[in-house]
Short mmCIF file of C-alpha atoms in Angstrom, two decimals:
data_model
loop_
_atom_site.label_atom_id
_atom_site.label_comp_id
_atom_site.label_asym_id
_atom_site.label_seq_id
_atom_site.Cartn_x
_atom_site.Cartn_y
_atom_site.Cartn_z
CA MET A 342 -40.87 20.13 -29.09
CA ASN A 343 -44.04 19.75 -31.10
CA LYS A 344 -42.03 18.92 -34.20
CA LEU A 345 -40.22 16.21 -32.29
CA LYS A 346 -43.56 14.80 -31.17
CA ALA A 347 -44.88 14.95 -34.72
CA ILE A 348 -42.06 12.71 -35.86
CA PHE A 349 -41.62 10.58 -32.76
CA LEU A 350 -45.26 9.66 -32.14
CA PRO A 351 -46.04 8.19 -35.59
CA PHE A 352 -42.70 6.42 -35.52
CA PHE A 353 -43.43 4.93 -32.11
CA SER A 354 -46.95 3.81 -33.07
CA GLY A 355 -45.52 2.34 -36.30
CA VAL A 356 -43.00 0.29 -34.37
CA LEU A 357 -45.76 -0.82 -32.01
CA LEU A 358 -47.96 -1.94 -34.94
CA LEU A 359 -45.04 -3.84 -36.48
CA GLY A 360 -44.48 -5.54 -33.13
CA ILE A 361 -48.12 -6.59 -32.91
CA TRP A 362 -48.00 -7.87 -36.50
CA TYR A 363 -44.88 -9.93 -35.79
CA SER A 364 -46.34 -11.40 -32.60
CA VAL A 365 -49.63 -12.40 -34.25
CA ALA A 366 -47.78 -13.94 -37.21
CA PHE A 367 -45.40 -15.70 -34.84
CA VAL A 368 -48.19 -17.15 -32.70
CA TYR A 369 -49.96 -18.25 -35.88
CA ALA A 370 -46.79 -19.92 -37.17
CA LYS A 371 -46.36 -21.81 -33.85
CA ASN A 372 -49.88 -23.27 -34.23
CA GLU A 373 -50.13 -23.84 -37.99
CA GLY A 374 -46.51 -24.04 -39.12
CA TYR A 375 -44.35 -21.56 -41.02
CA GLU A 376 -45.53 -22.71 -44.45
CA VAL A 377 -49.14 -21.84 -43.71
CA GLN A 378 -48.20 -18.66 -41.87
CA ARG A 379 -46.29 -17.43 -44.94
CA ILE A 380 -49.44 -17.50 -47.08
CA VAL A 381 -51.82 -16.18 -44.42
CA ILE A 382 -49.97 -13.57 -42.35
CA PRO A 383 -46.50 -13.11 -43.82
CA PHE A 384 -43.87 -11.45 -41.65
CA PRO A 385 -43.17 -7.84 -42.67
CA HIS A 386 -39.62 -8.76 -43.73
CA GLN A 387 -41.08 -11.42 -46.05
CA ILE A 388 -43.22 -8.71 -47.65
CA VAL A 389 -40.21 -6.47 -48.11
CA ALA A 390 -38.31 -9.36 -49.66
CA ALA A 391 -41.22 -10.05 -52.05
CA LEU A 392 -41.30 -6.37 -52.97
CA TRP A 393 -37.60 -6.49 -53.76
CA ASP A 394 -37.83 -9.72 -55.78
CA GLU A 395 -40.78 -8.51 -57.82
CA ARG A 396 -39.57 -4.93 -58.16
CA ALA A 397 -39.14 -4.99 -61.93
CA ILE A 398 -42.55 -6.40 -62.68
CA LEU A 399 -44.30 -4.27 -60.03
CA TRP A 400 -42.62 -1.17 -61.37
CA ILE A 401 -44.07 -1.83 -64.84
CA ALA A 402 -47.49 -2.61 -63.33
CA THR A 403 -47.42 0.58 -61.28
CA ARG A 404 -46.51 2.64 -64.35
CA GLN A 405 -49.42 1.16 -66.28
CA THR A 406 -51.88 1.84 -63.48
CA ALA A 407 -50.46 5.32 -62.91
CA LEU A 408 -50.91 6.11 -66.59
CA ALA A 409 -54.53 4.92 -66.60
CA ALA A 410 -55.22 6.81 -63.37
CA LEU A 411 -53.64 9.99 -64.68
CA VAL A 412 -55.41 9.98 -68.04
CA GLY A 413 -58.75 9.10 -66.42
CA PHE A 414 -58.23 11.75 -63.76
CA ILE A 415 -57.35 14.50 -66.25
CA ALA A 416 -60.33 13.55 -68.40
CA ALA A 417 -62.63 13.55 -65.35
CA VAL A 418 -61.40 16.96 -64.19
CA THR A 419 -61.53 18.56 -67.65
CA PHE A 420 -64.86 17.12 -68.67
CA GLY A 421 -66.27 17.69 -65.17
CA TYR A 422 -65.30 21.34 -65.26
CA VAL A 423 -66.77 21.96 -68.70
CA LEU A 424 -69.96 20.16 -67.72
CA SER A 425 -70.22 22.26 -64.54
CA MET A 426 -69.93 25.45 -66.56
CA LEU A 427 -72.74 24.19 -68.75
CA LEU A 428 -74.89 23.20 -65.77
CA ALA A 429 -74.34 26.54 -64.07
CA SER A 430 -75.03 28.56 -67.20
CA ALA A 431 -78.81 28.30 -66.99
CA VAL A 432 -81.36 26.73 -64.69
CA TRP A 433 -83.04 24.81 -67.52
CA VAL A 434 -79.75 23.15 -68.49
CA LYS A 435 -79.22 21.96 -64.93
CA ARG A 436 -82.82 20.77 -64.61
CA SER A 437 -82.60 18.73 -67.80
CA LEU A 438 -79.12 17.25 -67.33
CA TYR A 439 -78.45 16.84 -63.63
CA PRO A 440 -80.94 14.00 -62.96
CA TRP A 441 -79.30 11.93 -65.70
CA ILE A 442 -75.85 12.60 -64.38
CA LEU A 443 -77.13 11.35 -61.02
CA VAL A 444 -78.56 8.22 -62.63
CA LEU A 445 -75.20 7.56 -64.24
CA GLN A 446 -73.45 8.12 -60.93
CA MET A 447 -75.84 5.82 -59.06
CA THR A 448 -75.09 2.94 -61.42
CA PRO A 449 -72.11 1.13 -59.89
CA VAL A 450 -69.14 1.35 -62.18
CA VAL A 451 -68.25 -2.30 -61.60
CA VAL A 452 -71.53 -3.18 -63.27
CA LEU A 453 -70.69 -0.98 -66.23
CA ALA A 454 -67.17 -2.36 -66.56
CA PRO A 455 -68.05 -5.41 -68.73
CA ILE A 456 -70.03 -3.10 -71.03
CA PHE A 457 -67.02 -0.85 -71.44
CA VAL A 458 -64.88 -3.86 -72.30
CA LEU A 459 -67.49 -4.90 -74.83
CA TRP A 460 -67.54 -1.46 -76.43
CA ILE A 461 -63.97 -0.28 -76.33
CA GLY A 462 -62.01 -3.42 -75.65
CA GLN A 463 -59.69 -4.77 -72.99
CA GLY A 464 -56.83 -2.83 -71.50
CA LEU A 465 -55.99 0.82 -71.16
CA PRO A 466 -59.05 2.36 -72.92
CA SER A 467 -61.53 0.57 -70.67
CA ILE A 468 -59.48 1.10 -67.52
CA THR A 469 -59.22 4.81 -68.26
CA ALA A 470 -62.95 5.00 -68.93
CA ILE A 471 -63.69 3.35 -65.57
CA THR A 472 -61.34 5.74 -63.76
CA PHE A 473 -63.04 8.63 -65.53
CA MET A 474 -66.52 7.42 -64.52
CA ILE A 475 -65.49 7.25 -60.86
CA GLY A 476 -63.78 10.63 -60.82
CA PHE A 477 -65.97 12.98 -62.81
CA PHE A 478 -69.02 13.16 -60.56
CA PRO A 479 -67.30 14.69 -57.50
CA VAL A 480 -65.79 17.32 -59.80
CA VAL A 481 -69.15 18.13 -61.38
CA ALA A 482 -71.08 18.21 -58.10
CA ASN A 483 -68.60 20.43 -56.28
CA THR A 484 -67.76 22.80 -59.10
CA THR A 485 -71.41 23.34 -60.01
CA MET A 486 -72.13 24.11 -56.37
CA GLY A 487 -69.36 26.72 -56.34
CA LEU A 488 -70.44 28.31 -59.60
CA ILE A 489 -74.07 28.68 -58.62
CA SER A 490 -73.54 29.74 -55.01
CA THR A 491 -71.51 32.83 -55.84
CA ASP A 492 -72.14 35.62 -53.32
CA ARG A 493 -75.21 37.68 -54.31
CA ASN A 494 -73.55 40.94 -53.26
CA LEU A 495 -70.56 40.28 -55.47
CA ILE A 496 -72.83 39.58 -58.42
CA GLU A 497 -74.59 42.90 -57.77
CA LEU A 498 -71.21 44.60 -57.63
CA PHE A 499 -70.48 43.29 -61.12
CA GLU A 500 -73.94 44.29 -62.27
CA MET A 501 -73.34 47.83 -61.02
CA SER A 502 -70.13 47.91 -63.06
CA ASN A 503 -72.01 46.91 -66.22
CA ALA A 504 -69.92 43.73 -66.41
CA SER A 505 -70.61 41.40 -69.31
CA LYS A 506 -71.61 37.78 -68.71
CA ILE A 507 -68.14 36.66 -69.84
CA GLN A 508 -66.47 39.06 -67.40
CA GLU A 509 -68.70 37.86 -64.60
CA ILE A 510 -67.70 34.28 -65.30
CA ALA A 511 -63.99 34.97 -65.73
CA TYR A 512 -63.43 37.45 -62.91
CA LEU A 513 -66.03 36.31 -60.42
CA ARG A 514 -67.62 32.89 -60.81
CA VAL A 515 -64.52 30.93 -61.80
CA PRO A 516 -62.28 32.20 -58.99
CA TYR A 517 -65.16 32.01 -56.52
CA ALA A 518 -65.74 28.35 -57.45
CA MET A 519 -62.03 27.50 -57.34
CA PRO A 520 -62.01 26.09 -53.78
CA TYR A 521 -65.09 23.99 -54.60
CA PHE A 522 -63.48 22.77 -57.82
CA LEU A 523 -60.32 21.85 -55.96
CA THR A 524 -62.33 19.92 -53.37
CA GLY A 525 -63.93 17.94 -56.18
CA MET A 526 -60.51 17.45 -57.68
CA LYS A 527 -59.13 16.15 -54.37
CA ILE A 528 -61.86 13.54 -54.19
CA ALA A 529 -61.30 12.60 -57.84
CA GLY A 530 -57.56 12.39 -57.12
CA THR A 531 -58.15 10.01 -54.22
CA LEU A 532 -60.46 7.87 -56.34
CA ALA A 533 -58.34 7.80 -59.51
CA PRO A 534 -55.78 5.17 -58.46
CA ILE A 535 -58.57 3.10 -56.88
CA GLY A 536 -60.56 3.39 -60.11
CA ALA A 537 -57.59 2.41 -62.20
CA ILE A 538 -56.92 -0.66 -60.07
CA ALA A 539 -60.58 -1.67 -60.00
CA GLY A 540 -60.71 -1.13 -63.76
CA ASP A 541 -57.67 -3.34 -64.11
CA LEU A 542 -59.42 -6.11 -62.19
CA PHE A 543 -62.18 -6.16 -64.78
CA ALA A 544 -60.58 -5.00 -67.97
CA GLY A 545 -56.90 -5.61 -67.37
CA SER A 546 -54.88 -7.65 -69.79
CA SER A 547 -51.32 -8.83 -69.89
CA GLN A 548 -50.71 -7.65 -73.42
CA GLY A 549 -47.03 -6.93 -73.73
CA GLY A 550 -46.04 -9.01 -70.71
CA VAL A 551 -47.59 -7.44 -67.62
CA GLY A 552 -50.81 -5.73 -66.69
CA GLY A 553 -51.45 -3.06 -64.10
CA ILE A 554 -51.64 -3.38 -60.33
CA GLY A 555 -55.13 -4.90 -60.43
CA PHE A 556 -53.93 -7.51 -62.87
CA MET A 557 -51.01 -8.38 -60.60
CA VAL A 558 -53.48 -8.79 -57.71
CA ILE A 559 -55.40 -11.40 -59.69
CA LEU A 560 -52.19 -13.10 -60.80
CA TYR A 561 -50.56 -13.28 -57.34
CA ASN A 562 -53.83 -14.37 -55.80
CA SER A 563 -54.23 -17.26 -58.22
CA GLN A 564 -50.64 -18.31 -57.57
CA VAL A 565 -51.09 -18.01 -53.77
CA LYS A 566 -48.18 -15.57 -53.67
CA VAL A 567 -49.41 -13.84 -50.53
CA PRO A 568 -46.32 -11.80 -49.55
CA GLU A 569 -46.30 -10.53 -53.15
CA LEU A 570 -49.97 -9.60 -52.71
CA PHE A 571 -49.08 -7.53 -49.64
CA ALA A 572 -46.22 -5.97 -51.58
CA THR A 573 -48.69 -5.00 -54.29
CA ALA A 574 -50.95 -3.42 -51.67
CA PHE A 575 -47.98 -1.41 -50.47
CA VAL A 576 -47.25 -0.20 -54.00
CA ALA A 577 -50.92 0.74 -54.56
CA CYS A 578 -50.92 2.71 -51.33
CA PHE A 579 -47.76 4.51 -52.41
CA LEU A 580 -49.35 5.44 -55.74
CA GLY A 581 -52.40 6.80 -53.94
CA PHE A 582 -50.20 8.97 -51.75
CA ILE A 583 -48.42 10.43 -54.75
CA PHE A 584 -51.73 11.29 -56.41
CA VAL A 585 -53.29 12.88 -53.37
CA GLY A 586 -50.04 14.66 -52.58
CA CYS A 587 -49.93 16.27 -56.02
CA VAL A 588 -53.54 17.41 -55.83
CA ASN A 589 -53.06 18.79 -52.33
CA TRP A 590 -50.01 20.65 -53.52
CA LEU A 591 -52.03 22.20 -56.35
CA HIS A 592 -54.74 23.14 -53.87
CA TRP A 593 -52.16 24.86 -51.71
CA ILE A 594 -50.49 26.70 -54.59
CA LEU A 595 -53.76 28.06 -55.95
CA LEU A 596 -55.37 29.08 -52.67
CA LYS A 597 -52.50 29.84 -50.30
CA ASN A 598 -52.86 33.61 -50.66
CA TRP A 599 -56.47 33.98 -49.83
CA HIS A 600 -58.54 30.97 -48.90
CA GLU A 601 -59.28 29.95 -45.30
CA SER A 602 -58.68 26.27 -46.01
CA VAL A 603 -54.96 26.72 -46.57
CA ARG A 604 -54.38 30.05 -44.90
CA ALA A 605 -55.24 28.92 -41.40
CA THR A 606 -52.22 26.63 -41.16
CA ASP A 607 -49.98 29.27 -42.65
CA ILE A 608 -50.47 32.22 -40.38
CA GLU A 609 -48.19 31.71 -37.39
CA MET B 457 -55.53 61.63 -44.09
CA ALA B 458 -53.16 64.59 -44.15
CA GLN B 459 -53.09 64.51 -47.92
CA ILE B 460 -56.65 65.79 -48.23
CA THR B 461 -57.31 69.49 -47.96
CA PRO B 462 -59.31 71.39 -46.90
CA SER B 463 -59.94 69.96 -43.48
CA CYS B 464 -63.33 71.63 -43.33
CA VAL B 465 -66.16 70.65 -45.54
CA LEU B 466 -68.67 72.46 -47.66
CA ILE B 467 -71.92 70.79 -48.57
CA SER B 468 -73.33 72.73 -51.46
CA PRO B 469 -76.41 71.34 -53.16
CA ASP B 470 -77.21 72.95 -56.46
CA PRO B 471 -80.85 73.92 -56.09
CA ASP B 472 -81.84 73.85 -59.75
CA THR B 473 -80.77 70.44 -60.98
CA PRO B 474 -82.53 67.35 -59.67
CA LEU B 475 -80.25 64.35 -60.10
CA VAL B 476 -82.39 61.57 -58.65
CA LYS B 477 -86.12 61.70 -59.17
CA ILE B 478 -88.42 59.15 -57.57
CA GLU B 479 -92.06 59.48 -58.54
CA ASN B 480 -94.78 57.48 -56.88
CA ALA B 481 -92.51 54.43 -56.73
CA SER B 482 -93.70 51.24 -55.01
CA LYS B 483 -91.90 47.95 -54.61
CA ARG B 484 -93.62 44.68 -53.90
CA PHE B 485 -92.10 41.24 -53.41
CA GLY B 486 -94.96 38.82 -53.98
CA ASP B 487 -97.77 39.99 -51.72
CA THR B 488 -95.59 42.08 -49.47
CA THR B 489 -95.37 45.76 -50.15
CA VAL B 490 -91.91 46.85 -49.08
CA LEU B 491 -92.05 50.42 -50.33
CA ASP B 492 -95.29 52.29 -50.82
CA ARG B 493 -95.68 55.30 -53.13
CA ILE B 494 -92.37 57.02 -52.56
CA ASN B 495 -91.88 60.54 -53.88
CA PHE B 496 -88.54 62.20 -53.51
CA SER B 497 -86.02 64.08 -55.51
CA ALA B 498 -82.41 64.83 -54.72
CA LYS B 499 -80.43 67.72 -56.14
CA LYS B 500 -76.87 67.56 -57.34
CA GLY B 501 -74.58 67.70 -54.33
CA ASP B 502 -77.18 66.52 -51.83
CA PHE B 503 -76.18 64.12 -49.10
CA VAL B 504 -79.34 62.21 -48.26
CA SER B 505 -79.49 59.71 -45.41
CA LEU B 506 -82.13 57.03 -45.12
CA VAL B 507 -83.06 56.05 -41.59
CA GLY B 508 -85.89 54.07 -40.04
CA PRO B 509 -86.70 50.93 -38.09
CA SER B 510 -85.23 47.70 -39.44
CA GLY B 511 -87.27 46.10 -42.18
CA CYS B 512 -88.58 49.44 -43.40
CA GLY B 513 -87.08 49.02 -46.85
CA LYS B 514 -84.04 51.28 -46.62
CA SER B 515 -81.85 48.93 -48.63
CA THR B 516 -84.65 48.33 -51.14
CA PHE B 517 -84.97 52.09 -51.55
CA LEU B 518 -81.26 52.26 -52.37
CA LYS B 519 -81.43 49.34 -54.78
CA LEU B 520 -84.31 50.99 -56.63
CA ILE B 521 -82.08 53.96 -57.26
CA ALA B 522 -79.26 51.63 -58.32
CA GLY B 523 -81.57 49.78 -60.69
CA LEU B 524 -80.74 46.52 -58.89
CA HIS B 525 -84.47 46.31 -58.14
CA LEU B 526 -87.16 47.51 -60.52
CA ALA B 527 -90.06 49.57 -59.19
CA SER B 528 -93.35 47.67 -59.28
CA GLU B 529 -95.07 50.98 -59.93
CA GLY B 530 -93.95 54.52 -60.50
CA SER B 531 -90.58 55.57 -61.78
CA VAL B 532 -87.02 56.28 -60.76
CA THR B 533 -84.74 58.35 -62.96
CA ILE B 534 -81.14 59.46 -62.67
CA ASP B 535 -80.40 62.63 -64.59
CA GLY B 536 -83.54 61.93 -66.56
CA VAL B 537 -82.68 58.37 -67.60
CA ASP B 538 -83.44 54.89 -66.29
CA PRO B 539 -81.04 53.80 -63.50
CA LYS B 540 -79.85 50.83 -65.56
CA ASN B 541 -78.62 53.23 -68.21
CA ALA B 542 -76.97 55.48 -65.67
CA ARG B 543 -74.66 52.91 -64.09
CA GLU B 544 -71.57 54.69 -65.39
CA GLU B 545 -72.57 57.66 -63.26
CA MET B 546 -72.96 55.78 -60.01
CA ALA B 547 -71.21 53.51 -57.58
CA PHE B 548 -72.62 51.28 -54.89
CA ILE B 549 -70.93 50.63 -51.56
CA PHE B 550 -72.18 47.49 -49.88
CA GLN B 551 -72.93 46.57 -46.29
CA ASP B 552 -69.79 44.54 -45.89
CA ALA B 553 -66.81 45.68 -47.89
CA ASN B 554 -67.59 43.09 -50.56
CA LEU B 555 -64.02 42.70 -51.78
CA LEU B 556 -62.82 39.83 -53.94
CA PRO B 557 -60.79 37.74 -51.47
CA TRP B 558 -58.44 36.40 -54.16
CA ARG B 559 -57.34 39.84 -55.28
CA ARG B 560 -54.86 42.13 -53.60
CA VAL B 561 -56.00 45.60 -52.51
CA LEU B 562 -54.69 47.33 -55.64
CA SER B 563 -56.28 44.89 -58.02
CA ASN B 564 -59.58 44.99 -56.09
CA VAL B 565 -59.67 48.73 -56.63
CA GLU B 566 -58.77 48.27 -60.29
CA LEU B 567 -61.79 46.06 -60.85
CA PRO B 568 -64.35 48.66 -62.04
CA SER B 569 -61.96 50.16 -64.57
CA GLN B 570 -60.85 46.70 -65.63
CA LEU B 571 -64.47 45.74 -66.28
CA ARG B 572 -64.85 48.90 -68.31
CA GLY B 573 -61.88 47.83 -70.42
CA GLU B 574 -59.35 50.47 -69.52
CA SER B 575 -55.66 49.87 -70.16
CA LYS B 576 -53.61 48.25 -67.45
CA SER B 577 -51.35 51.22 -66.85
CA LYS B 578 -54.22 53.68 -66.68
CA ARG B 579 -56.27 51.65 -64.25
CA LYS B 580 -53.26 51.05 -62.01
CA GLU B 581 -52.65 54.77 -61.92
CA THR B 582 -56.25 55.60 -61.00
CA ALA B 583 -56.35 52.86 -58.38
CA ARG B 584 -53.14 54.16 -56.77
CA LYS B 585 -54.58 57.66 -56.69
CA VAL B 586 -57.84 56.74 -54.97
CA LEU B 587 -56.06 54.47 -52.53
CA GLU B 588 -53.87 57.38 -51.58
CA LEU B 589 -57.01 59.45 -51.11
CA VAL B 590 -58.39 56.98 -48.57
CA GLY B 591 -55.00 56.64 -46.86
CA LEU B 592 -54.11 53.12 -47.94
CA SER B 593 -51.01 53.65 -50.05
CA HIS B 594 -49.09 51.38 -47.72
CA ALA B 595 -51.42 48.41 -48.23
CA LEU B 596 -51.53 47.98 -52.01
CA ARG B 597 -50.10 44.45 -51.91
CA HIS B 598 -52.24 43.22 -49.02
CA PHE B 599 -54.99 40.66 -49.37
CA PRO B 600 -58.40 41.53 -47.89
CA TRP B 601 -57.99 39.06 -45.03
CA GLN B 602 -54.94 40.98 -43.87
CA LEU B 603 -56.98 44.16 -43.33
CA SER B 604 -59.09 45.38 -40.43
CA GLY B 605 -62.80 46.06 -40.96
CA GLY B 606 -62.19 49.79 -41.29
CA MET B 607 -59.41 49.31 -43.84
CA LYS B 608 -61.57 46.96 -45.88
CA MET B 609 -64.23 49.65 -45.97
CA ARG B 610 -61.67 52.18 -47.15
CA VAL B 611 -60.74 49.85 -49.99
CA SER B 612 -64.40 49.52 -50.83
CA ILE B 613 -64.78 53.31 -50.89
CA ALA B 614 -61.68 53.64 -53.04
CA ARG B 615 -63.07 51.09 -55.48
CA ALA B 616 -66.34 53.05 -55.70
CA LEU B 617 -64.44 56.27 -56.41
CA THR B 618 -62.24 54.92 -59.23
CA LEU B 619 -64.64 55.86 -61.99
CA SER B 620 -65.42 59.32 -60.51
CA PRO B 621 -69.13 58.69 -59.98
CA LYS B 622 -71.69 61.48 -59.77
CA LEU B 623 -73.90 59.47 -57.47
CA LEU B 624 -72.73 57.35 -54.57
CA LEU B 625 -75.09 54.83 -53.00
CA LEU B 626 -73.98 53.55 -49.60
CA ASP B 627 -75.85 50.67 -47.98
CA GLU B 628 -75.05 50.89 -44.27
CA PRO B 629 -71.35 50.80 -45.00
CA PHE B 630 -70.07 51.43 -41.47
CA GLY B 631 -72.65 49.43 -39.51
CA ALA B 632 -70.23 46.73 -38.44
CA LEU B 633 -67.40 49.05 -37.40
CA ASP B 634 -66.52 50.38 -33.97
CA GLU B 635 -67.54 53.94 -33.17
CA MET B 636 -64.08 55.51 -33.47
CA THR B 637 -63.41 53.99 -36.87
CA ARG B 638 -66.88 54.94 -37.98
CA ASP B 639 -66.40 58.59 -36.93
CA ARG B 640 -63.07 58.75 -38.76
CA LEU B 641 -64.57 57.31 -41.90
CA ASN B 642 -67.50 59.75 -41.71
CA GLU B 643 -65.10 62.66 -41.56
CA ASP B 644 -63.06 61.29 -44.43
CA LEU B 645 -66.19 60.74 -46.47
CA LEU B 646 -67.14 64.41 -46.09
CA ARG B 647 -63.62 65.52 -47.01
CA ILE B 648 -63.71 63.47 -50.18
CA LYS B 649 -67.18 64.77 -50.99
CA ALA B 650 -65.93 68.34 -50.59
CA ARG B 651 -63.24 67.54 -53.13
CA ASP B 652 -65.31 65.57 -55.65
CA GLY B 653 -68.78 66.98 -55.16
CA TRP B 654 -70.79 63.82 -55.75
CA THR B 655 -74.34 63.27 -54.57
CA ALA B 656 -74.94 60.55 -52.02
CA PHE B 657 -77.69 58.33 -50.64
CA PHE B 658 -76.62 56.79 -47.36
CA VAL B 659 -78.48 54.07 -45.47
CA THR B 660 -77.78 53.95 -41.75
CA HIS B 661 -79.21 52.90 -38.39
CA SER B 662 -77.54 55.73 -36.59
CA ALA B 663 -79.26 59.09 -36.21
CA ALA B 664 -75.95 60.64 -35.16
CA GLU B 665 -74.19 59.46 -38.29
CA ALA B 666 -77.08 60.65 -40.48
CA VAL B 667 -77.04 64.12 -38.94
CA PHE B 668 -73.29 64.46 -39.20
CA LEU B 669 -73.18 63.60 -42.88
CA SER B 670 -76.41 64.80 -44.43
CA ASN B 671 -78.24 67.89 -45.43
CA GLN B 672 -81.43 65.88 -45.80
CA ILE B 673 -82.65 62.86 -43.85
CA ILE B 674 -85.49 60.63 -45.00
CA VAL B 675 -87.22 58.88 -42.12
CA LEU B 676 -89.03 55.76 -43.30
CA SER B 677 -91.85 54.03 -41.46
CA ALA B 678 -92.10 50.26 -41.55
CA LYS B 679 -94.55 47.80 -43.10
CA PRO B 680 -95.11 49.11 -45.62
CA GLY B 681 -92.16 51.47 -46.03
CA ARG B 682 -93.40 55.01 -46.48
CA ILE B 683 -91.67 58.34 -46.12
CA ALA B 684 -92.69 59.43 -42.63
CA GLU B 685 -90.72 62.65 -42.64
CA VAL B 686 -88.00 64.45 -44.53
CA ILE B 687 -85.79 66.38 -42.16
CA ASN B 688 -83.61 69.22 -43.35
CA VAL B 689 -80.53 69.23 -41.20
CA LYS B 690 -80.06 72.72 -39.85
CA LEU B 691 -76.34 72.68 -39.37
CA PRO B 692 -73.57 74.72 -40.94
CA THR B 693 -72.30 73.49 -44.28
CA PHE B 694 -68.75 73.55 -42.93
CA ARG B 695 -68.38 70.45 -40.82
CA ASP B 696 -65.57 68.68 -39.03
CA ALA B 697 -65.12 66.40 -36.02
CA ASP B 698 -65.72 69.28 -33.58
CA LEU B 699 -69.29 69.58 -34.82
CA ARG B 700 -70.22 66.52 -32.75
CA GLU B 701 -69.70 68.49 -29.53
CA THR B 702 -71.97 71.40 -30.40
CA PRO B 703 -75.45 71.70 -28.88
CA GLU B 704 -77.06 72.29 -32.28
CA TYR B 705 -75.74 68.96 -33.48
CA LEU B 706 -77.03 67.13 -30.42
CA ARG B 707 -80.41 68.84 -30.83
CA GLN B 708 -80.62 67.67 -34.45
CA VAL B 709 -79.73 64.14 -33.44
CA ALA B 710 -82.51 64.23 -30.83
CA ILE B 711 -85.00 65.42 -33.46
CA VAL B 712 -84.06 62.60 -35.83
CA SER B 713 -84.11 59.97 -33.07
CA ARG B 714 -87.59 61.05 -32.01
CA SER B 715 -88.78 60.97 -35.60
CA ILE B 716 -87.46 57.39 -36.02
CA ARG B 717 -89.24 56.33 -32.82
CA ASN B 718 -92.50 57.86 -34.03
CA ALA B 719 -92.17 56.10 -37.36
CA HIS B 720 -92.60 52.66 -35.78
#
């Protein structure tokens, strides 16, 4: 019964939303004419048609953006983790580095984007760097928190066993910080496609024919191809779902045996 | 617990060999004196309970012996050496079971031998053995969250026993458990002690528990923590669950309870 509701309710609300969309677009078309309506509030079927017509070009754009997002994301997670280890290793390291990491984080990436382009050039390198900049802070902040908030009693347990610093890190701090790290990774995963698209808006280029999703947004916008613009939004949303889905899956795989966050849903 | 014999228990301190020696030890945190000039020595085989009002420094006392805290003044030695150099001889059992939630029962119990660098097969074997001793052979593959409070404590005890310690330090281990579970664990603890012969320091709030387990009870007074009284428990060295119904036992519990009240 609940399963039926879980499928039926979103379906019903989806149909309702589509209905509202159609009615608004229809009323608009009656007042302003179908030509204007098409470039202001296109009918959903017009968006689907645009998606189909542009599928080849959007597919290439999506692949480009996905690549930039993935590389930036992996760099953010890797570098973020290593940096967290460093920050958690000693209080003086954290005191000297953390304020500057914050300063970097507080500087809006969109402001830095032209500088990146200046330094490392248009296209994939800059886009990846922008994605990286957006993603690495949540990883650093969360992982560091996990590493330094390890349960005092557990640390004493390791001390009583004459554990070495390396053993304490490997067998205690790293697994203890895992849920925190994964939380940071989830946020980075949500931000990565957004970062890649934003990066594309600033540093995208059409070298080799097409750019990424952000580039297509600029292109369609300048050509007043509004249904195509909506189609691009749909594709971007889809990419975001894939990213978040993968990270959530990883979260589940790594924590399903022991952590409250995934266990709770699993018990019954 | 059928696998452990005998069912009765002999507490047999060896009168000539002091294992833990505390001489004039004080512990201060900032301006607060938590423990003030403590003198005490425990012989091999002693079971010493620490009781007293809350905030009297019972846990600090235990951590001084463990070397987790350093004495501000005075000295603590285990078998003649500094506690930090005697870690191989001792094991600490914490207030909550303190298990690693990401490890299964077996691998939690393997931890101390793993940290010492023993081979995988050897540490698995030892872990299996001690888990059998505490009656948890059926739960090797469980995760801590799948266990009751009492079972978690048994795992914690098993983990402490893996390296055959000479000195066991227990920081209010059964405080959060219901009375029946606590009684069972007390009996089991004495059975295992009869088999292994370790020395123990045991922090507790319960006079009854202290009397049942110990041959000596240190009553601490609060603020600052001083030894108010050391009570020798005048009960037979053979003890089992029936002891709790004897008048001598109840009399001893009354003596300890009164002493704790006076220590306020």
